[in-house]
XYZ file of C-alpha atoms in Angstrom:
588
model
C 7.845 0.469 24.771
C 7.691 -3.308 25.105
C 6.521 -5.053 21.940
C 3.056 -6.599 21.988
C 3.971 -8.726 18.990
C 3.443 -12.041 20.750
C -0.197 -11.123 21.317
C -0.935 -10.102 17.739
C -1.735 -13.504 16.323
C -3.200 -15.345 19.318
C -4.862 -12.119 20.452
C -5.071 -13.360 23.991
C -4.236 -11.719 27.259
C -1.750 -14.083 28.873
C -2.859 -16.222 31.825
C -0.229 -14.428 33.903
C -1.639 -10.992 33.036
C -5.366 -11.728 33.010
C -5.976 -11.836 36.820
C -4.575 -8.304 37.170
C -6.705 -6.990 34.300
C -9.825 -8.639 35.770
C -9.125 -7.029 39.130
C -8.861 -3.635 37.436
C -12.115 -4.250 35.561
C -13.886 -5.159 38.815
C -12.551 -2.064 40.526
C -10.395 -4.076 42.932
C -7.055 -2.821 41.622
C -5.590 0.513 40.649
C -5.953 1.435 36.987
C -2.943 2.340 34.872
C -4.837 5.059 33.014
C -8.317 6.552 33.154
C -9.502 8.731 30.272
C -12.368 10.983 31.342
C -14.536 13.711 29.847
C -14.805 11.910 26.528
C -17.618 11.490 23.979
C -17.495 7.964 22.569
C -18.530 7.357 18.973
C -19.962 3.844 19.066
C -19.168 2.370 15.645
C -21.631 -0.470 16.249
C -24.785 1.459 17.211
C -23.849 4.852 15.766
C -24.530 6.558 19.101
C -22.368 9.232 20.695
C -22.399 9.329 24.478
C -20.264 10.520 27.402
C -18.161 7.894 29.118
C -14.844 7.083 30.739
C -12.314 4.541 29.496
C -10.309 2.514 32.014
C -6.995 1.055 30.840
C -4.741 -1.598 32.329
C -1.453 -2.273 30.581
C -2.167 -2.233 26.849
C -5.848 -3.067 27.194
C -9.169 -1.429 27.847
C -10.426 -3.041 31.040
C -13.661 -1.107 31.294
C -15.851 1.487 29.601
C -18.390 3.493 31.589
C -18.981 6.418 33.892
C -18.868 4.016 36.848
C -15.052 4.191 36.657
C -15.029 7.891 37.513
C -13.239 8.345 40.834
C -11.451 4.980 40.600
C -7.858 4.872 41.856
C -5.550 5.303 38.891
C -1.884 5.896 38.255
C -2.720 8.469 35.626
C -5.774 10.555 34.815
C -6.244 11.987 31.325
C -8.884 14.681 30.771
C -10.006 14.431 27.124
C -11.617 17.870 27.310
C -14.885 16.712 25.704
C -13.098 15.221 22.690
C -14.713 12.473 20.635
C -13.161 9.016 20.834
C -12.984 6.319 18.175
C -10.954 3.127 17.823
C -7.581 3.416 16.103
C -7.699 3.365 12.302
C -6.765 0.271 10.289
C -5.263 0.333 6.797
C -6.538 -2.907 5.264
C -3.888 -3.206 2.553
C -0.747 -1.307 1.669
C 2.824 -1.565 0.494
C 5.037 0.447 2.816
C 7.718 0.379 0.128
C 5.472 2.559 -2.034
C 5.673 5.271 0.611
C 9.467 5.272 0.049
C 9.813 5.367 3.840
C 11.285 2.718 6.088
C 8.639 1.108 8.325
C 9.914 3.260 11.194
C 9.567 6.498 9.263
C 6.164 5.321 8.038
C 5.142 4.850 11.673
C 6.365 8.340 12.541
C 4.371 9.836 9.671
C 1.090 7.915 10.036
C 0.651 6.908 13.670
C -0.031 10.525 14.778
C -2.705 10.598 12.028
C -4.578 7.788 13.772
C -3.337 4.796 11.748
C -2.618 2.442 14.631
C -2.686 -0.715 12.494
C -1.340 -1.420 9.004
C -1.700 -4.677 7.086
C 1.112 -4.724 4.574
C 2.324 -6.912 1.748
C 6.096 -6.457 1.337
C 6.149 -8.051 -2.088
C 8.034 -5.060 -3.500
C 11.195 -5.715 -1.511
C 10.613 -9.477 -1.683
C 10.708 -9.316 -5.488
C 14.098 -7.638 -5.220
C 15.688 -9.528 -2.310
C 13.516 -12.590 -1.750
C 13.400 -14.086 1.736
C 15.930 -11.563 3.089
C 13.644 -8.668 2.216
C 10.596 -10.339 3.721
C 12.445 -11.219 6.927
C 13.557 -7.605 7.323
C 9.908 -6.553 7.433
C 9.223 -9.162 10.102
C 12.093 -7.779 12.191
C 10.723 -4.266 11.727
C 7.270 -5.359 12.926
C 8.816 -6.471 16.208
C 10.318 -3.039 16.862
C 7.325 -0.834 16.057
C 4.763 0.639 18.422
C 2.319 0.683 15.494
C 0.673 -2.682 14.805
C 2.273 -3.883 11.581
C 0.922 -7.134 10.187
C 2.959 -8.655 7.378
C 0.976 -10.722 4.906
C 2.835 -13.535 3.155
C 3.704 -12.314 -0.350
C 1.957 -14.757 -2.674
C 3.104 -13.786 -6.164
C 6.845 -13.298 -6.500
C 7.145 -12.626 -9.388
C 3.634 -11.420 -10.135
C 3.429 -13.417 -13.366
C 6.145 -16.050 -13.796
C 7.652 -16.188 -17.265
C 6.605 -12.654 -18.177
C 9.177 -10.636 -16.238
C 12.593 -10.843 -14.559
C 12.816 -10.195 -10.836
C 15.601 -10.321 -8.269
C 14.725 -13.445 -6.339
C 12.201 -16.223 -5.915
C 9.991 -16.558 -2.845
C 9.060 -20.193 -2.745
C 6.325 -21.956 -0.807
C 8.982 -23.456 1.454
C 10.135 -19.912 2.318
C 6.561 -18.888 3.018
C 5.761 -21.826 5.281
C 8.924 -21.122 7.243
C 7.337 -17.955 8.637
C 3.660 -18.890 8.597
C 3.500 -19.016 12.402
C 5.231 -15.700 12.949
C 2.948 -13.559 15.153
C 2.856 -10.727 12.589
C 1.579 -12.956 9.765
C -2.202 -12.955 9.282
C -2.329 -14.894 6.045
C -1.611 -14.879 2.334
C -1.140 -11.507 0.657
C -2.919 -10.412 -2.515
C -3.232 -13.313 -4.932
C -2.549 -11.399 -8.123
C -2.313 -14.462 -10.313
C -6.080 -14.811 -10.549
C -5.832 -16.714 -13.851
C -3.713 -19.272 -11.993
C -6.413 -19.607 -9.344
C -9.272 -19.836 -11.826
C -7.508 -22.408 -14.013
C -6.222 -24.497 -11.086
C -2.493 -23.928 -11.471
C -1.000 -26.483 -9.088
C 1.636 -24.151 -7.622
C -0.917 -21.402 -6.987
C -3.380 -23.801 -5.381
C -0.595 -25.214 -3.186
C -0.076 -21.737 -1.706
C -3.790 -21.317 -1.072
C -4.006 -24.732 0.563
C -1.038 -23.967 2.815
C -2.720 -20.800 4.119
C -6.400 -21.744 3.956
C -6.683 -21.602 7.759
C -5.622 -17.927 7.669
C -6.678 -14.887 5.634
C -6.526 -15.144 1.848
C -6.263 -11.704 0.248
C -7.360 -11.102 -3.335
C -6.419 -8.955 -6.294
C -8.888 -9.165 -9.173
C -9.442 -5.984 -11.211
C -12.546 -6.123 -13.449
C -13.172 -9.796 -12.605
C -16.858 -10.657 -13.025
C -19.266 -13.548 -13.607
C -18.105 -17.147 -13.669
C -14.447 -16.191 -13.329
C -15.205 -14.283 -10.133
C -17.195 -17.252 -8.857
C -14.224 -19.541 -9.428
C -11.847 -17.107 -7.726
C -14.072 -16.936 -4.659
C -14.640 -20.681 -4.633
C -10.915 -21.131 -4.015
C -11.284 -19.229 -0.736
C -10.189 -15.700 -1.668
C -11.799 -13.263 0.774
C -11.345 -9.702 -0.481
C -10.270 -7.385 -3.274
C -8.769 -3.888 -3.223
C -8.586 -3.578 -7.035
C -12.250 -2.853 -7.758
C -12.584 0.023 -10.234
C -16.264 0.110 -11.300
C -19.510 0.403 -9.374
C -21.153 -2.674 -10.892
C -18.033 -4.728 -10.330
C -18.022 -3.685 -6.659
C -21.712 -4.482 -6.276
C -21.261 -7.974 -7.699
C -18.295 -8.656 -5.438
C -20.319 -7.615 -2.390
C -23.301 -9.687 -3.502
C -21.051 -12.724 -3.720
C -19.671 -12.272 -0.222
C -16.330 -10.698 -1.066
C -14.825 -8.130 1.250
C -14.654 -4.809 -0.617
C -11.467 -2.959 0.311
C -11.980 0.578 -0.953
C -8.706 2.168 -2.022
C -7.618 5.777 -2.230
C -3.909 5.945 -2.927
C -1.697 8.534 -4.579
C -2.716 7.342 -8.061
C -5.407 4.671 -7.793
C -8.385 6.592 -6.466
C -11.529 4.463 -6.191
C -13.316 6.166 -3.299
C -15.570 8.313 -5.472
C -16.644 5.351 -7.594
C -17.293 2.896 -4.765
C -18.628 5.153 -1.993
C -22.251 4.771 -3.245
C -22.036 1.088 -2.303
C -21.454 1.894 1.361
C -24.501 1.787 3.657
C -25.581 0.358 7.018
C -25.992 -3.119 5.534
C -22.872 -3.312 3.367
C -20.520 -1.636 5.843
C -19.821 -4.983 7.505
C -18.158 -6.095 4.256
C -16.413 -2.805 3.384
C -13.091 -1.528 4.650
C -10.461 1.028 3.632
C -6.911 0.948 2.328
C -4.287 3.241 0.838
C -2.301 0.592 -1.102
C 0.277 3.088 -2.436
C 0.505 6.529 -0.805
C 3.620 8.688 -0.762
C 4.879 11.210 1.838
C 3.758 14.165 -0.273
C 0.129 12.979 -0.253
C 0.343 11.981 3.420
C 1.689 15.410 4.373
C -0.842 17.375 2.293
C -3.945 15.192 2.712
C -3.383 12.512 5.309
C -3.628 8.765 5.479
C -6.700 6.727 6.536
C -7.938 9.894 8.278
C -8.165 11.479 4.813
C -10.299 8.640 3.475
C -12.708 8.976 6.405
C -12.982 12.722 5.857
C -13.675 12.262 2.151
C -16.374 9.643 2.799
C -18.179 11.919 5.222
C -17.860 15.294 3.526
C -17.777 14.481 -0.190
C -19.766 11.278 -0.381
C -22.341 11.792 2.392
C -21.540 8.534 4.178
C -22.906 8.705 7.762
C -20.226 9.563 10.289
C -20.430 6.340 12.278
C -20.417 4.230 9.096
C -17.290 5.964 7.762
C -15.457 5.353 11.024
C -16.784 1.765 11.125
C -15.074 1.017 7.797
C -11.766 2.255 9.188
C -12.016 0.316 12.451
C -14.431 -2.470 13.340
C -15.171 -3.701 9.804
C -11.460 -4.064 9.071
C -10.701 -5.743 12.397
C -13.556 -8.210 11.987
C -12.617 -9.021 8.405
C -9.054 -9.931 9.364
C -9.983 -11.668 12.609
C -8.260 -9.077 14.793
C -10.265 -9.889 17.890
C -8.490 -7.419 20.139
C -8.747 -4.459 17.762
C -11.397 -2.273 16.166
C -13.606 -1.233 19.092
C -13.508 0.876 22.229
C -14.662 -1.950 24.469
C -13.438 -4.115 27.366
C -10.731 -6.544 26.311
C -9.690 -4.544 23.255
C -6.213 -3.112 22.858
C -6.189 0.548 23.894
C -5.561 1.902 20.383
C -7.630 5.072 20.476
C -8.102 8.297 18.568
C -9.328 11.487 20.229
C -10.841 14.054 17.860
C -11.958 17.656 18.220
C -14.284 17.325 15.234
C -15.614 14.037 13.853
C -16.600 15.327 10.418
C -13.317 17.124 9.838
C -11.413 14.212 11.398
C -9.460 16.764 13.401
C -7.195 14.701 15.662
C -6.339 15.831 19.167
C -4.402 12.804 20.434
C -3.701 9.180 19.550
C -3.095 6.312 21.964
C -1.360 3.068 21.019
C -1.571 0.289 23.577
C -2.594 2.833 26.207
C 0.352 5.154 25.544
C 0.082 8.671 24.161
C 1.726 8.806 20.760
C 2.789 12.403 21.400
C 4.898 11.141 24.297
C 6.631 8.312 22.404
C 9.198 10.632 20.762
C 8.973 8.616 17.574
C 11.298 10.965 15.685
C 14.133 10.304 18.147
C 14.069 6.539 17.686
C 13.748 6.095 13.913
C 17.466 5.719 13.217
C 18.034 3.617 16.321
C 15.277 1.169 15.335
C 16.349 1.175 11.710
C 19.879 0.192 12.641
C 18.624 -2.487 15.048
C 16.465 -3.988 12.294
C 19.568 -4.639 10.138
C 18.234 -3.233 6.846
C 19.589 -4.611 3.561
C 21.739 -1.769 2.235
C 23.678 -3.356 -0.623
C 23.370 -1.846 -4.095
C 20.766 -3.908 -5.953
C 21.301 -2.114 -9.270
C 23.425 -4.811 -10.913
C 23.081 -3.635 -14.483
C 26.125 -2.387 -16.360
C 25.760 1.218 -17.566
C 23.301 1.392 -20.432
C 24.484 2.204 -23.941
C 22.262 4.481 -25.991
C 22.172 2.011 -28.892
C 20.371 -0.457 -26.589
C 17.360 1.891 -26.789
C 17.190 2.077 -30.560
C 13.602 2.377 -31.749
C 13.559 1.417 -35.422
C 10.145 2.762 -36.338
C 8.706 2.182 -39.787
C 5.391 3.112 -41.361
C 2.422 1.202 -39.993
C 0.355 0.483 -36.882
C 1.869 0.223 -33.407
C 0.587 -1.121 -30.099
C 0.636 1.809 -27.682
C -0.085 1.984 -23.942
C -2.433 4.791 -22.930
C -2.195 6.019 -19.346
C -5.517 6.651 -17.591
C -5.081 9.410 -14.960
C -5.775 8.260 -11.395
C -6.055 4.635 -12.494
C -3.513 1.825 -12.687
C -5.345 0.084 -15.520
C -4.393 1.235 -19.027
C -5.905 1.358 -22.490
C -4.521 -0.514 -25.497
C -4.280 1.772 -28.530
C -3.404 1.025 -32.154
C -1.786 4.148 -33.601
C -0.544 4.864 -37.111
C 3.040 6.016 -37.743
C 3.530 7.735 -41.114
C 7.305 7.618 -41.074
C 7.659 10.957 -39.323
C 5.044 11.158 -36.578
C 2.107 9.318 -35.027
C -1.539 9.902 -35.858
C -1.994 11.010 -32.257
C 0.261 13.384 -30.375
C 1.954 12.778 -27.008
C 3.431 9.390 -27.930
C 6.687 8.815 -26.058
C 9.457 6.232 -26.061
C 9.380 3.767 -23.199
C 11.805 1.102 -21.931
C 11.766 -1.484 -19.149
C 15.381 -2.423 -18.374
C 16.308 -5.572 -16.437
C 18.532 -4.618 -13.499
C 19.479 -7.907 -11.834
C 22.676 -8.692 -13.712
C 21.248 -11.005 -16.354
C 22.129 -8.692 -19.238
C 18.760 -8.946 -20.973
C 18.055 -6.421 -23.736
C 15.504 -3.789 -22.684
C 11.817 -4.265 -23.353
C 10.757 -1.435 -25.648
C 7.352 0.222 -25.941
C 5.409 3.371 -26.679
C 3.181 5.267 -24.264
C 0.634 8.071 -24.481
C -0.840 10.295 -21.796
C 2.113 11.727 -19.889
C 2.447 15.060 -21.697
C 6.246 15.162 -21.512
C 7.590 17.438 -24.256
C 11.332 17.199 -23.535
C 13.756 15.026 -21.591
C 13.112 11.801 -19.716
C 11.906 10.311 -16.435
C 13.284 7.103 -14.917
C 12.379 5.001 -11.881
C 13.640 1.857 -10.158
C 10.129 1.373 -8.774
C 8.308 -0.658 -11.429
C 5.759 -3.089 -10.020
C 6.306 -5.753 -9.120
C 9.703 -6.917 -10.322
C 11.178 -3.410 -10.045
C 13.341 -3.216 -13.099
C 14.243 0.206 -14.482
C 11.361 2.016 -16.157
C 12.268 4.943 -18.420
C 10.006 7.211 -20.474
C 11.322 9.996 -22.670
C 11.283 12.056 -25.830
C 14.783 11.002 -26.881
C 17.132 8.089 -26.247
C 20.074 10.229 -25.084
C 18.190 11.633 -22.088
C 16.620 8.223 -21.436
C 20.090 6.639 -21.294
C 21.370 9.322 -18.895
C 18.318 8.860 -16.674
C 18.777 5.085 -16.488
C 22.511 5.329 -15.811
C 21.968 7.931 -13.083
C 19.814 5.454 -11.181
C 22.223 2.579 -11.794
C 25.040 4.702 -10.332
C 22.973 5.855 -7.314
C 21.420 2.530 -6.299
C 17.945 3.374 -7.547
C 15.349 6.071 -7.107
C 13.507 8.632 -9.247
C 15.155 11.036 -11.669
C 14.173 13.766 -14.123
C 16.589 14.576 -16.967
C 16.433 17.294 -19.613
C 18.854 18.310 -22.368
C 21.612 16.065 -21.032
C 21.409 17.254 -17.407
C 19.888 15.797 -14.236
C 17.178 18.186 -13.055
C 16.028 16.347 -9.913
C 16.925 13.087 -8.156
C 15.497 11.151 -5.198
C 17.760 8.291 -4.095
C 16.234 5.027 -2.834
C 19.188 2.998 -1.515
C 17.219 0.184 0.170
C 16.508 -2.259 -2.677
C 15.996 0.673 -5.052
C 12.658 1.186 -3.274
C 13.127 2.873 0.094
C 14.860 5.981 1.362
C 16.959 6.428 4.475
C 15.693 10.004 4.771
C 12.885 11.443 6.858
C 9.369 11.896 5.531
C 9.993 15.640 5.337
C 13.175 15.171 3.296
C 11.456 12.715 0.958
C 8.567 15.147 0.569
C 11.025 17.908 -0.330
C 12.631 15.623 -2.911
C 9.232 14.833 -4.418
C 8.496 18.554 -4.656
C 11.741 19.059 -6.582
C 10.773 16.223 -8.928
C 7.341 17.789 -9.440
C 8.836 21.189 -10.270
C 11.160 19.576 -12.796
C 8.716 17.312 -14.602
C 5.979 19.946 -14.719
C 8.404 22.338 -16.399
C 8.888 19.630 -19.039
C 5.176 19.348 -19.748
C 4.064 16.352 -17.641
C 0.313 16.575 -17.020
C 0.001 13.739 -14.477
C -0.042 14.500 -10.762
C 2.054 11.436 -9.885
C 3.837 10.250 -13.032
C 6.364 8.087 -11.186
C 3.636 6.103 -9.463
C 1.706 5.707 -12.714
C 4.940 4.667 -14.444
C 5.463 1.995 -11.801
C 2.182 0.307 -12.716
C 2.896 0.367 -16.446
C 5.127 -2.646 -15.765
C 2.631 -4.786 -13.836
C 1.407 -7.615 -16.104
C -1.570 -8.582 -13.944
C -3.418 -5.274 -14.282
C -5.317 -4.709 -17.570
C -4.897 -3.848 -20.328
C -1.456 -3.426 -21.951
C 1.797 -3.386 -19.942
C 5.543 -3.424 -20.600
C 7.922 -5.739 -18.735
C 11.642 -6.171 -19.321
C 10.707 -9.003 -21.704
C 8.306 -7.009 -23.858
C 4.708 -5.868 -24.281
C 2.089 -7.950 -22.464
C -1.581 -8.051 -23.465
C -3.064 -8.633 -20.004
C -6.476 -9.552 -21.401
C -4.879 -12.587 -23.103
C -1.778 -13.011 -20.906
C 0.467 -13.148 -23.927
C 3.317 -11.130 -25.409
C 2.572 -8.980 -28.430
C 4.968 -7.115 -30.750
C 5.424 -3.366 -30.700
C 4.752 -3.199 -34.433
C 1.494 -4.698 -35.653
C 2.458 -6.935 -38.534
C 0.042 -6.865 -41.455
């Protein structure tokens, strides 16, 4: 399939192509495809009515029963299926799926996700410009529309963590005019925006003519006003109902997230109605192959809105299509209408979101043989395959926790949330006043030889062994949690030896391992193989007492120093409410 990348940013039909498309619309030229016997769900009016959809090239040239009987190269009988526009994921990190962009396309395009707006700041934190440029090359090879927002915060909080590479404003401007770039990705350094940090404001100024994505968990009142004043347009980190209401009232786009860990749909769904739907859209942010295989992608979010949260059918589909397209200025996407790209979803049942067929640019996804081209496209994209685990093997004495009697600052995990609680727990010399307190370490992996950041964490349930991950947002150092330092050391060294991934260790033996050789973040395997690996991890960590559904994803966010309340970077414990380091032991 020829890439439509050049049309993504300008969103124009070329002057060379337009006369032919106009002739097809008028009925003076043969159509390329005519879809008949279809019930169109109009996401503007909410109506459902029978129609026909005429397609020329990648575009819808006409909608209406008047096209029945028109000369066409191909006729497709939809067999009374319902039709909607293709689904749009308003914010995600493909790296968090562990799949290459090509495997991600294979897994999600048949589920109706025809457009994804990604921020590749995970791989950019590891590899800098080289990682970002790889994503741009991938976008050019995909049938799925992949927009690549310019990663704005690499690292997320300068001075508080060690990452693999800088991503400077000069690097960003270099690719500003790339057709896949819509604007600036999530501005996580909201304190920098609010307090007029000159480097942060320089990035906003450089991209003020494009989209400016936000990231502001729990931000309210005057601080929210200041953040919006700078030009930030949306937020996907809203976790309370009142917070979401205030953001909507102040004109902010509310991107409602339902990922593998951060699940905000239930909380925010009551805000969705006919009036607010213009300012609401959907995203997955971080969703792994296990969740995609068992639940779905954006199709799952639509189904949940309709069946669990009583959102009207047309409103739920509007959030996943037109509202997202309008918010990001995607003038050729989001509707089944003349002049729009023929990204279409045919469904047997609207409420169940039961998909019959998906079209991308007028082509049937079932006929694209996506599975046959993944490796070919991956190789053509020239992925960065060097080992990024540059840490020497860890010595157990580097994880020595010299605990003495007194109060300790402890991170408490909140299930299904990426925010944490800050606990003060008493240690009596033998045990803590609360059970389920585990050792925790964030280990720098970029060859700088820094001593590990040490912490304590509650809420995982692990009763033996250790878990380790090279996915630790956003700098992606090694995160290890365990009951003893011997298993923690083995877990860390296993990932150093294998180039990154996820591992479960118990009693001195590796129980399960998923390798992530691309930047310690992405797999070269298929979605099915990754899913199988995740299932092996789940079997292992559940047998060791873990009570969380997705402990590795929750672990990843324990390192992110821009999400409240207490986090652990490779440099130590960070109180995110004050943006300052604090000691593990609370001195009297």
